[in-house]
């Protein structure tokens, strides 16, 4: 069982990382209005994590979702980090993401991929959100971008710890599915080979987008398709650069990336479609893709996302995208599924 069969009201979900004050200090009212807008537009899958603003994202999301019955939406969070009561004086640095949540809560954050740590993390998340259950649970950031050369050692801790805990919870039907929530394909490739602790899905952020998909296509996406392990595509706008922003991989985009975005935008303008439509439809075109969860911190962005998914993209756009070498020749496109 993956996540696909458990989704409600379509594949478009809501990534709640921005609600943790990612990049900027977001007023509570704006955060609340964004979640309300997502619900009003029909979103019924919400993803968050303790890491997002030191618990701030979970608190804000839980407060707004408390207006709705728990069985009317799907909710996922993550394990691998524990948020302590201790407050630190300066912004904490996390791997390649630096001080991404420097505007969030300043509670000390520690890694813990053990079985006990995973159970503690889930318990804490339920309290912060004021809910009694999670549907999907992801093991968060167990990869080189956060742990450097130590990532395989941390992965082994998770293998014999968090993965065991989540497998038990799934088998007991406490949760519907589990997997990794990462920005890199390598840990997913390691995990999909496992048999005793076999994942249901992966939340893969930034690695199956219009701008970055070639590595995922080599092994991971075909393996997921073959083994019916679903991919939830996080960060389909590549940290915002595909949606009018200036960030790629959570940092200022390079001239090369900006040049490629410019070419894609020009093609979108030629066919009179929003670039968001191209991004979402591309990420969902692979048979392994079950859902896509763009993040947002402004209500109007939610309406754009839903309009983008409903946009009919002309077949010739996809032919031209492929012809101009703007996507990998191996990437499935919507025209291939007709």
Short mmCIF file of N, CA, C and O in Angstrom, two decimals, residues 18 47-48 63 66 75 83 86 93 103-104 108 132 135 145 155 201 224 238 258 265 278 298 312 324:
data_model
loop_
_atom_site.label_atom_id
_atom_site.label_comp_id
_atom_site.label_asym_id
_atom_site.label_seq_id
_atom_site.Cartn_x
_atom_site.Cartn_y
_atom_site.Cartn_z
N UNK A 18 6.81 26.58 4.53
CA UNK A 18 6.81 28.05 4.68
C UNK A 18 6.13 28.54 5.95
O UNK A 18 6.45 29.63 6.45
N UNK A 47 1.20 18.43 4.54
CA UNK A 47 2.46 17.85 5.01
C UNK A 47 3.25 18.89 5.80
O UNK A 47 3.39 20.04 5.37
N UNK A 48 3.78 18.47 6.93
CA UNK A 48 4.56 19.37 7.76
C UNK A 48 5.72 18.59 8.38
O UNK A 48 5.99 17.45 8.01
N UNK A 63 -3.70 24.26 14.29
CA UNK A 63 -4.72 25.22 14.74
C UNK A 63 -5.79 25.40 13.67
O UNK A 63 -7.00 25.41 13.96
N UNK A 66 -7.91 22.19 12.97
CA UNK A 66 -8.83 21.82 14.06
C UNK A 66 -10.27 22.22 13.75
O UNK A 66 -11.21 21.77 14.40
N UNK A 75 -2.91 13.81 6.64
CA UNK A 75 -1.88 14.58 7.32
C UNK A 75 -0.59 13.77 7.43
O UNK A 75 -0.62 12.61 7.81
N UNK A 83 12.45 18.37 18.96
CA UNK A 83 12.45 19.78 19.32
C UNK A 83 12.48 19.88 20.84
O UNK A 83 11.54 19.41 21.51
N UNK A 86 14.54 23.71 25.41
CA UNK A 86 15.66 24.66 25.53
C UNK A 86 15.69 25.62 24.34
O UNK A 86 15.56 25.21 23.19
N UNK A 93 22.37 26.26 12.49
CA UNK A 93 22.74 25.97 11.11
C UNK A 93 22.52 24.48 10.83
O UNK A 93 22.90 23.64 11.64
N UNK A 103 13.92 32.57 11.25
CA UNK A 103 12.79 33.38 11.71
C UNK A 103 11.76 32.55 12.49
O UNK A 103 10.76 33.10 12.94
N UNK A 104 12.00 31.25 12.61
CA UNK A 104 11.07 30.38 13.33
C UNK A 104 11.34 30.38 14.83
O UNK A 104 12.10 31.21 15.35
N UNK A 108 16.03 24.47 20.62
CA UNK A 108 17.14 23.63 20.19
C UNK A 108 16.60 22.38 19.50
O UNK A 108 15.64 21.76 19.97
N UNK A 132 -5.03 13.28 16.89
CA UNK A 132 -4.79 11.98 17.52
C UNK A 132 -4.12 10.98 16.59
O UNK A 132 -3.87 9.84 16.98
N UNK A 135 -1.39 10.20 9.14
CA UNK A 135 -1.64 9.23 8.08
C UNK A 135 -0.34 8.67 7.51
O UNK A 135 -0.18 7.47 7.37
N UNK A 145 23.09 15.92 2.38
CA UNK A 145 22.95 17.39 2.43
C UNK A 145 22.83 17.91 3.86
O UNK A 145 23.11 19.08 4.12
N UNK A 155 22.02 6.85 8.57
CA UNK A 155 21.06 6.01 7.85
C UNK A 155 20.94 4.64 8.52
O UNK A 155 19.83 4.10 8.64
N UNK A 201 6.31 4.66 0.31
CA UNK A 201 6.41 5.84 -0.54
C UNK A 201 7.62 6.66 -0.13
O UNK A 201 8.23 6.42 0.92
N UNK A 224 10.71 2.61 -8.31
CA UNK A 224 9.47 2.91 -7.59
C UNK A 224 8.26 2.46 -8.40
O UNK A 224 7.31 1.88 -7.86
N UNK A 238 11.02 24.07 -7.44
CA UNK A 238 12.47 24.19 -7.21
C UNK A 238 12.81 25.37 -6.30
O UNK A 238 13.58 26.27 -6.68
N UNK A 258 18.82 30.36 -13.91
CA UNK A 258 17.94 31.46 -14.33
C UNK A 258 17.79 31.48 -15.84
O UNK A 258 16.70 31.78 -16.36
N UNK A 265 10.05 29.65 -19.49
CA UNK A 265 9.02 30.69 -19.41
C UNK A 265 8.62 31.18 -20.80
O UNK A 265 7.45 31.42 -21.08
N UNK A 278 3.04 23.99 -16.21
CA UNK A 278 4.06 23.11 -16.78
C UNK A 278 4.78 22.33 -15.69
O UNK A 278 5.01 21.12 -15.81
N UNK A 298 1.24 32.49 1.12
CA UNK A 298 0.28 33.54 0.78
C UNK A 298 -0.97 32.88 0.20
O UNK A 298 -0.86 32.00 -0.65
N UNK A 312 -5.33 23.19 -19.08
CA UNK A 312 -5.11 22.23 -20.17
C UNK A 312 -3.86 22.68 -20.93
O UNK A 312 -3.83 23.76 -21.53
N UNK A 324 13.42 21.03 -27.65
CA UNK A 324 14.43 22.05 -27.30
C UNK A 324 15.37 21.58 -26.20
O UNK A 324 16.19 22.37 -25.71
#
